[in-house]
CSV table of C-alpha atoms in Angstrom, one decimal:
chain,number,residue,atom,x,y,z
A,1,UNK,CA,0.0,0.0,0.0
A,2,UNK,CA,1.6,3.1,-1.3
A,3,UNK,CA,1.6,6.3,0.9
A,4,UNK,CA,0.5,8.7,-1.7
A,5,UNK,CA,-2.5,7.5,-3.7
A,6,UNK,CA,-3.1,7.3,-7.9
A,7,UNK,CA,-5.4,5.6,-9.8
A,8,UNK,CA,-4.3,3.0,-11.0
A,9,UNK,CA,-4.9,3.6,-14.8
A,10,UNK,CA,-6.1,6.5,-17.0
A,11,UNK,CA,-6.7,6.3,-20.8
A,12,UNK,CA,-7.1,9.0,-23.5
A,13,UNK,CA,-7.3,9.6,-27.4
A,14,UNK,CA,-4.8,11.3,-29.6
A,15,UNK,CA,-4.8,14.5,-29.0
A,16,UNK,CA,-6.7,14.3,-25.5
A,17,UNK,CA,-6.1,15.3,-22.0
A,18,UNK,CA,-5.5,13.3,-19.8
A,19,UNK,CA,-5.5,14.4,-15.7
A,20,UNK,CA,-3.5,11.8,-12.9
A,21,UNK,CA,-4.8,12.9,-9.4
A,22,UNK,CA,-1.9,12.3,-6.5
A,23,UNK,CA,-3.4,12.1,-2.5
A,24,UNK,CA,-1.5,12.5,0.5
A,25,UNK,CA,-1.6,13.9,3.7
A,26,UNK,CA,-0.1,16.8,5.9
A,27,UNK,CA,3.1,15.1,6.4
A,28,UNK,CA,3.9,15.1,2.7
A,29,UNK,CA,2.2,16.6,0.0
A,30,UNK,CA,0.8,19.4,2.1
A,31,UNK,CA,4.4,20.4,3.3
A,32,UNK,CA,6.6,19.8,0.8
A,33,UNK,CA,6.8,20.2,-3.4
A,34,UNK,CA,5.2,16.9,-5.0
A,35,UNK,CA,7.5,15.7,-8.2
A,36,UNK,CA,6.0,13.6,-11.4
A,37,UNK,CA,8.6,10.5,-12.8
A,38,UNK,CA,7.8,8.9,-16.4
A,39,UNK,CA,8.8,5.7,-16.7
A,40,UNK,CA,9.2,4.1,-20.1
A,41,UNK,CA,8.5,-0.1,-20.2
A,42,UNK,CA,11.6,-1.4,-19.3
A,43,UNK,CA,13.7,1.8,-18.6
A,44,UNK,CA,14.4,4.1,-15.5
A,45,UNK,CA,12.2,6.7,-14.0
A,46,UNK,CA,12.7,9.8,-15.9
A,47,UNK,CA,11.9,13.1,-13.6
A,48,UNK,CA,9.0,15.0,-15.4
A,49,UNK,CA,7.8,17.7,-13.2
A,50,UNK,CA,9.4,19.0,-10.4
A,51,UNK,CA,9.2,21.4,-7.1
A,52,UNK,CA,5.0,20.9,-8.2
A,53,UNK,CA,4.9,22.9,-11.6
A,54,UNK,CA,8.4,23.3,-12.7
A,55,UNK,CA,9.5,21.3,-16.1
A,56,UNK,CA,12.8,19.9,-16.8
A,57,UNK,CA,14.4,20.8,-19.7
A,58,UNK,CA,13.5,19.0,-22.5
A,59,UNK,CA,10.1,17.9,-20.9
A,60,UNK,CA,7.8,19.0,-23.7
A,61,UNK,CA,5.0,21.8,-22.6
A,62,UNK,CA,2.1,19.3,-23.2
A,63,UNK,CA,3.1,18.3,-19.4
A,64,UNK,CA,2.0,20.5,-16.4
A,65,UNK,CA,1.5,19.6,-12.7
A,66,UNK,CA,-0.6,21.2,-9.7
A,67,UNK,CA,-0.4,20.9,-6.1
A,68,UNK,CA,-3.5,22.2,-3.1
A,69,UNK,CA,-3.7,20.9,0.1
A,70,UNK,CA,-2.5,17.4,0.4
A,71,UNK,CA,-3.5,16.8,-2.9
A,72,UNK,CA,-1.4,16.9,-6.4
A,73,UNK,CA,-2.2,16.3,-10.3
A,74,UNK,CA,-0.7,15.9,-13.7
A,75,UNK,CA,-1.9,16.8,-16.6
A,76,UNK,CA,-1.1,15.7,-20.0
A,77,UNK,CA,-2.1,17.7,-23.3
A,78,UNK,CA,-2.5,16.9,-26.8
A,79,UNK,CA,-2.1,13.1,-25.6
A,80,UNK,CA,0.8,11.3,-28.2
A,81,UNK,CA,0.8,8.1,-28.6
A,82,UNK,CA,4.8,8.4,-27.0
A,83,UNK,CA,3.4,9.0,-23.9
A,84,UNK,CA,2.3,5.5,-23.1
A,85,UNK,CA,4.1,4.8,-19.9
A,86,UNK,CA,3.7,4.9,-16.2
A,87,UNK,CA,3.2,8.3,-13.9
A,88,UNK,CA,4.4,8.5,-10.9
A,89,UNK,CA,3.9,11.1,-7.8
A,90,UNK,CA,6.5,11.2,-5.2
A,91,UNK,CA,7.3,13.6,-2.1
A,92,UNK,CA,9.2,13.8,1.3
A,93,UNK,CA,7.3,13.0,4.0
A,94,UNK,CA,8.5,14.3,7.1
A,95,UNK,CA,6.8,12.1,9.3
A,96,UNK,CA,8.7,8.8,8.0
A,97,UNK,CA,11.6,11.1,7.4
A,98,UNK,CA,11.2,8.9,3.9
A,99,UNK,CA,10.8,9.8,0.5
A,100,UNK,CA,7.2,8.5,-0.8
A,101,UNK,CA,5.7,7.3,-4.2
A,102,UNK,CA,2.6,6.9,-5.3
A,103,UNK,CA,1.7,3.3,-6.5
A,104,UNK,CA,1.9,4.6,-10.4
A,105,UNK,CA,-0.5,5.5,-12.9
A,106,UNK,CA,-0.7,3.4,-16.3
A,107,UNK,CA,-1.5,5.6,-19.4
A,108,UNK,CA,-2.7,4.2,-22.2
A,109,UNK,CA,-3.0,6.0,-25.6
A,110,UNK,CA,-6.5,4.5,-27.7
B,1,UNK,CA,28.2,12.7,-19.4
B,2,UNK,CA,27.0,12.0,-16.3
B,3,UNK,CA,26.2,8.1,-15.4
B,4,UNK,CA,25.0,5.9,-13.4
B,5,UNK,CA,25.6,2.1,-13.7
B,6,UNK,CA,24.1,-0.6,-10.8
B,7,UNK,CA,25.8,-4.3,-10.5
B,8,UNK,CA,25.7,-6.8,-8.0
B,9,UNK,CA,22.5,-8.2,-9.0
B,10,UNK,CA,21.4,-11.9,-9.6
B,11,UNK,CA,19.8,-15.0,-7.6
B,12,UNK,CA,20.3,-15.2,-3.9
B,13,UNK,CA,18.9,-18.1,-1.6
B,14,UNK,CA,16.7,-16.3,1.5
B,15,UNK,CA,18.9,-15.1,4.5
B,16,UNK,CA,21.7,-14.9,2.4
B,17,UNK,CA,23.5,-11.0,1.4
B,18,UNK,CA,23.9,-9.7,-1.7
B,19,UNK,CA,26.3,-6.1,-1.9
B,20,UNK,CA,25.1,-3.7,-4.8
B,21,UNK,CA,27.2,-1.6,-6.3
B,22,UNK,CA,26.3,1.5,-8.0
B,23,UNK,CA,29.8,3.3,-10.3
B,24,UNK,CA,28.7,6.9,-11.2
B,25,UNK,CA,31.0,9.2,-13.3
B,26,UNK,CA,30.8,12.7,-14.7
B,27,UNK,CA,29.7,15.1,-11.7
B,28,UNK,CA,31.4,15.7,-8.8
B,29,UNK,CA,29.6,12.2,-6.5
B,30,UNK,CA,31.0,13.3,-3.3
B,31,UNK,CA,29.1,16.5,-2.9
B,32,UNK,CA,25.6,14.9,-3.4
B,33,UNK,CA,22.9,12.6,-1.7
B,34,UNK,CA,22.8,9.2,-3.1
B,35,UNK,CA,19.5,6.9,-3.2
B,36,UNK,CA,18.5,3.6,-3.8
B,37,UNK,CA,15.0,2.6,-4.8
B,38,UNK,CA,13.3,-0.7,-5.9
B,39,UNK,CA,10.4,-1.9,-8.0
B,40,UNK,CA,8.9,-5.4,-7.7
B,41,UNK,CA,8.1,-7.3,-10.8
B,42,UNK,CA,4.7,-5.6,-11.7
B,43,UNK,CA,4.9,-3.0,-8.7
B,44,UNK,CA,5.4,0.7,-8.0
B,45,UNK,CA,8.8,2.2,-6.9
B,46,UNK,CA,9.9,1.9,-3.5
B,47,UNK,CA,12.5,4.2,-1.5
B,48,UNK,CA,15.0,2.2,-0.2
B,49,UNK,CA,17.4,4.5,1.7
B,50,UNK,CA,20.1,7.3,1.2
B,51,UNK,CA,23.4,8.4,2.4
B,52,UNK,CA,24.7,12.0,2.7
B,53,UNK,CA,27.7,13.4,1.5
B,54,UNK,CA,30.7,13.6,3.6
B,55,UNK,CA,29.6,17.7,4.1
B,56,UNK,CA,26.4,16.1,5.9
B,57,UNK,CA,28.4,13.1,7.8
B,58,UNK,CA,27.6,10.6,5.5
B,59,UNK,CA,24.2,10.2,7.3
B,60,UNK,CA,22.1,7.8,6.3
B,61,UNK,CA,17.9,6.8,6.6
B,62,UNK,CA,16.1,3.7,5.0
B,63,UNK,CA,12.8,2.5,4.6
B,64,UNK,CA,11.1,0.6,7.3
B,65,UNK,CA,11.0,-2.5,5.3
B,66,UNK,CA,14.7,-2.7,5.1
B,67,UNK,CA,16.2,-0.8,8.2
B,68,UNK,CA,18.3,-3.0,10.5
B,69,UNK,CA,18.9,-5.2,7.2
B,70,UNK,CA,20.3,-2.5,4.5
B,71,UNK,CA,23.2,-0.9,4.6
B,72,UNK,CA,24.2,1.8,2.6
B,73,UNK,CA,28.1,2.7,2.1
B,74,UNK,CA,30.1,5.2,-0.2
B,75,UNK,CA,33.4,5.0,-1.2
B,76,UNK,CA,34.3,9.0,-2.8
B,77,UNK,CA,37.5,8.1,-4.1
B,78,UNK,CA,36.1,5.4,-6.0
B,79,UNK,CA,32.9,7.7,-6.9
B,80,UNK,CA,30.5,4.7,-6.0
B,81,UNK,CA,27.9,4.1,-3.8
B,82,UNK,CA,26.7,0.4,-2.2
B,83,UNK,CA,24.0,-1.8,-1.2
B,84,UNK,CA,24.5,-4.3,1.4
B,85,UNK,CA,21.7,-6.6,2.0
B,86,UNK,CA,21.9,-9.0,4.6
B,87,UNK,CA,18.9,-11.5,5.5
B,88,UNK,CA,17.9,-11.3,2.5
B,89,UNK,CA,13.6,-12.1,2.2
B,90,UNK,CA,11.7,-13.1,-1.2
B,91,UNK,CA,9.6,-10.0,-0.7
B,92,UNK,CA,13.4,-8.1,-1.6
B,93,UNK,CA,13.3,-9.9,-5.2
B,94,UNK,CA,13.0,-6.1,-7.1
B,95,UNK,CA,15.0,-4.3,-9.8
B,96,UNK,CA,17.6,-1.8,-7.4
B,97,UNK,CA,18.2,1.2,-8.4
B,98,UNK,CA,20.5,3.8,-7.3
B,99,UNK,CA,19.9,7.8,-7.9
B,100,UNK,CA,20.5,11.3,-6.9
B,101,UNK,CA,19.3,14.7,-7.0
B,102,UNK,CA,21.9,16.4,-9.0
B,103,UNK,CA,20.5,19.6,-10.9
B,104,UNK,CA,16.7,20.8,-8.9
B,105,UNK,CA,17.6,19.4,-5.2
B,106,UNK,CA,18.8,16.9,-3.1
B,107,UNK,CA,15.7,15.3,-3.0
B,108,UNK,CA,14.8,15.5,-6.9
B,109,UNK,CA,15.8,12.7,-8.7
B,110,UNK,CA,16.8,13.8,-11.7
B,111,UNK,CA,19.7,11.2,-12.0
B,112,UNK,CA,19.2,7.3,-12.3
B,113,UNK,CA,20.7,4.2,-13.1
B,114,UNK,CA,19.4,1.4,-15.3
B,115,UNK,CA,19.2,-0.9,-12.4
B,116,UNK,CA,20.0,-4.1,-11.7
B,117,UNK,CA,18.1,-7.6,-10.7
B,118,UNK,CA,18.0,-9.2,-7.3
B,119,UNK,CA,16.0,-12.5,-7.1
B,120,UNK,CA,15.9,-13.5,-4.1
B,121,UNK,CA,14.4,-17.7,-3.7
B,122,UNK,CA,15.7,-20.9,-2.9
């Protein structure tokens, strides 16, 4: 049982958007910056959002992220058939004195 | 180019150990946090632990499921970090990976390796 909560699946068309909701509680989301991993089949995580709303470069604009409360969310626009893969949430939570994942969010592209 | 690169995997018997290895290059490894994470066959990622840099005392924290079993080590001249797992359980059969926070934060994992297997069964 993961400590932040996804769904466990989310599909769209091409050209859709698509929105991954990410729950958690004081001791993590609602006090420190939530951060979105992309992970290919078969490859590493690849960091997608960070710090909430900020984008790596190279992270094409088509992904955003949100954070209110103890709650968190990424969106993908103008769904591409590239971006099947599993989301990820993570954060620190200072309770556990642990960084914490979500249990992943399979996107599949119609 | 900065990289990452996990060995040590393969089959281990229950209650055995198994020592991870993870050789970075290209960044300066002993001024950042290093992490290792896991992910069952089929399952989500899982934080494993960290160690601080030498700045920070080399401190260390693990997940609940593996504290008192997991040790994490670094060696800076060598640039690499390990994994020592002792009483090893089949619920530790995951790909490891190691990673670190190197461009947003120490806690934004913007670097990771490709990982490596442990199965752990008899």
């Amino acid at each position: 049982q993961s400590v932040l909560t996804q769904p466990p699946s989310a599909s769209g068309t091409p050209g859709q958007r698509v929105t991954i909701s990410c729950s958690g509680s004081s001791s993590n989301i609602g006090s420190n910056t939530v951060n979105w991993y992309q992970q290919l089949p078969g490859t590493a995580p690849k960091l997608l959002i960070y710090s909430n709303n900020q984008r790596p470069s190279g992270v094409p604009d088509r992904f955003s992220g949100s954070r209110s409360g103890t709650s968190a969310s990424l969106a993908i626009s103008g769904l591409q058939s590239e971006d099947e893969a599993d989301y990820y949430c993570a954060a620190w939570d200072d309770s556990l004195d642990n960084a914490v994942f979500g249990g992943g969010t399979q996107v599949t592209v119609l | 180019e900065v990289q990452l690169v996990e060995s040590g995997g393969g089959l281990v018997q229950p209650g055995r150990s198994l020592r991870l290895s993870c050789v970075t290059s290209g960044f300066s490894f002993g001024d950042y946090t290093m992490h290792w994470f896991r992910q069952a066959p089929g399952k989500g990622l899982e934080w494993v632990g960290f160690i601080r840099s030498q700045a920070y005392g080399e401190a260390t924290e693990y997940a609940a499921s593996v504290k008192g079993r997991f040790t994490i080590s670094r060696d800076d001249s060598k640039s690499i970090a390990y994994l020592l797992m002792n009483s090893l359980k089949t619920e530790d059969t995951a790909v490891y990976y190691c990673g670190s926070g190197y461009t947003y934060g120490p806690d934004i994992f913007d670097l990771w390796g490709q990982g490596t297997m442990v199965t752990v069964s008899s």
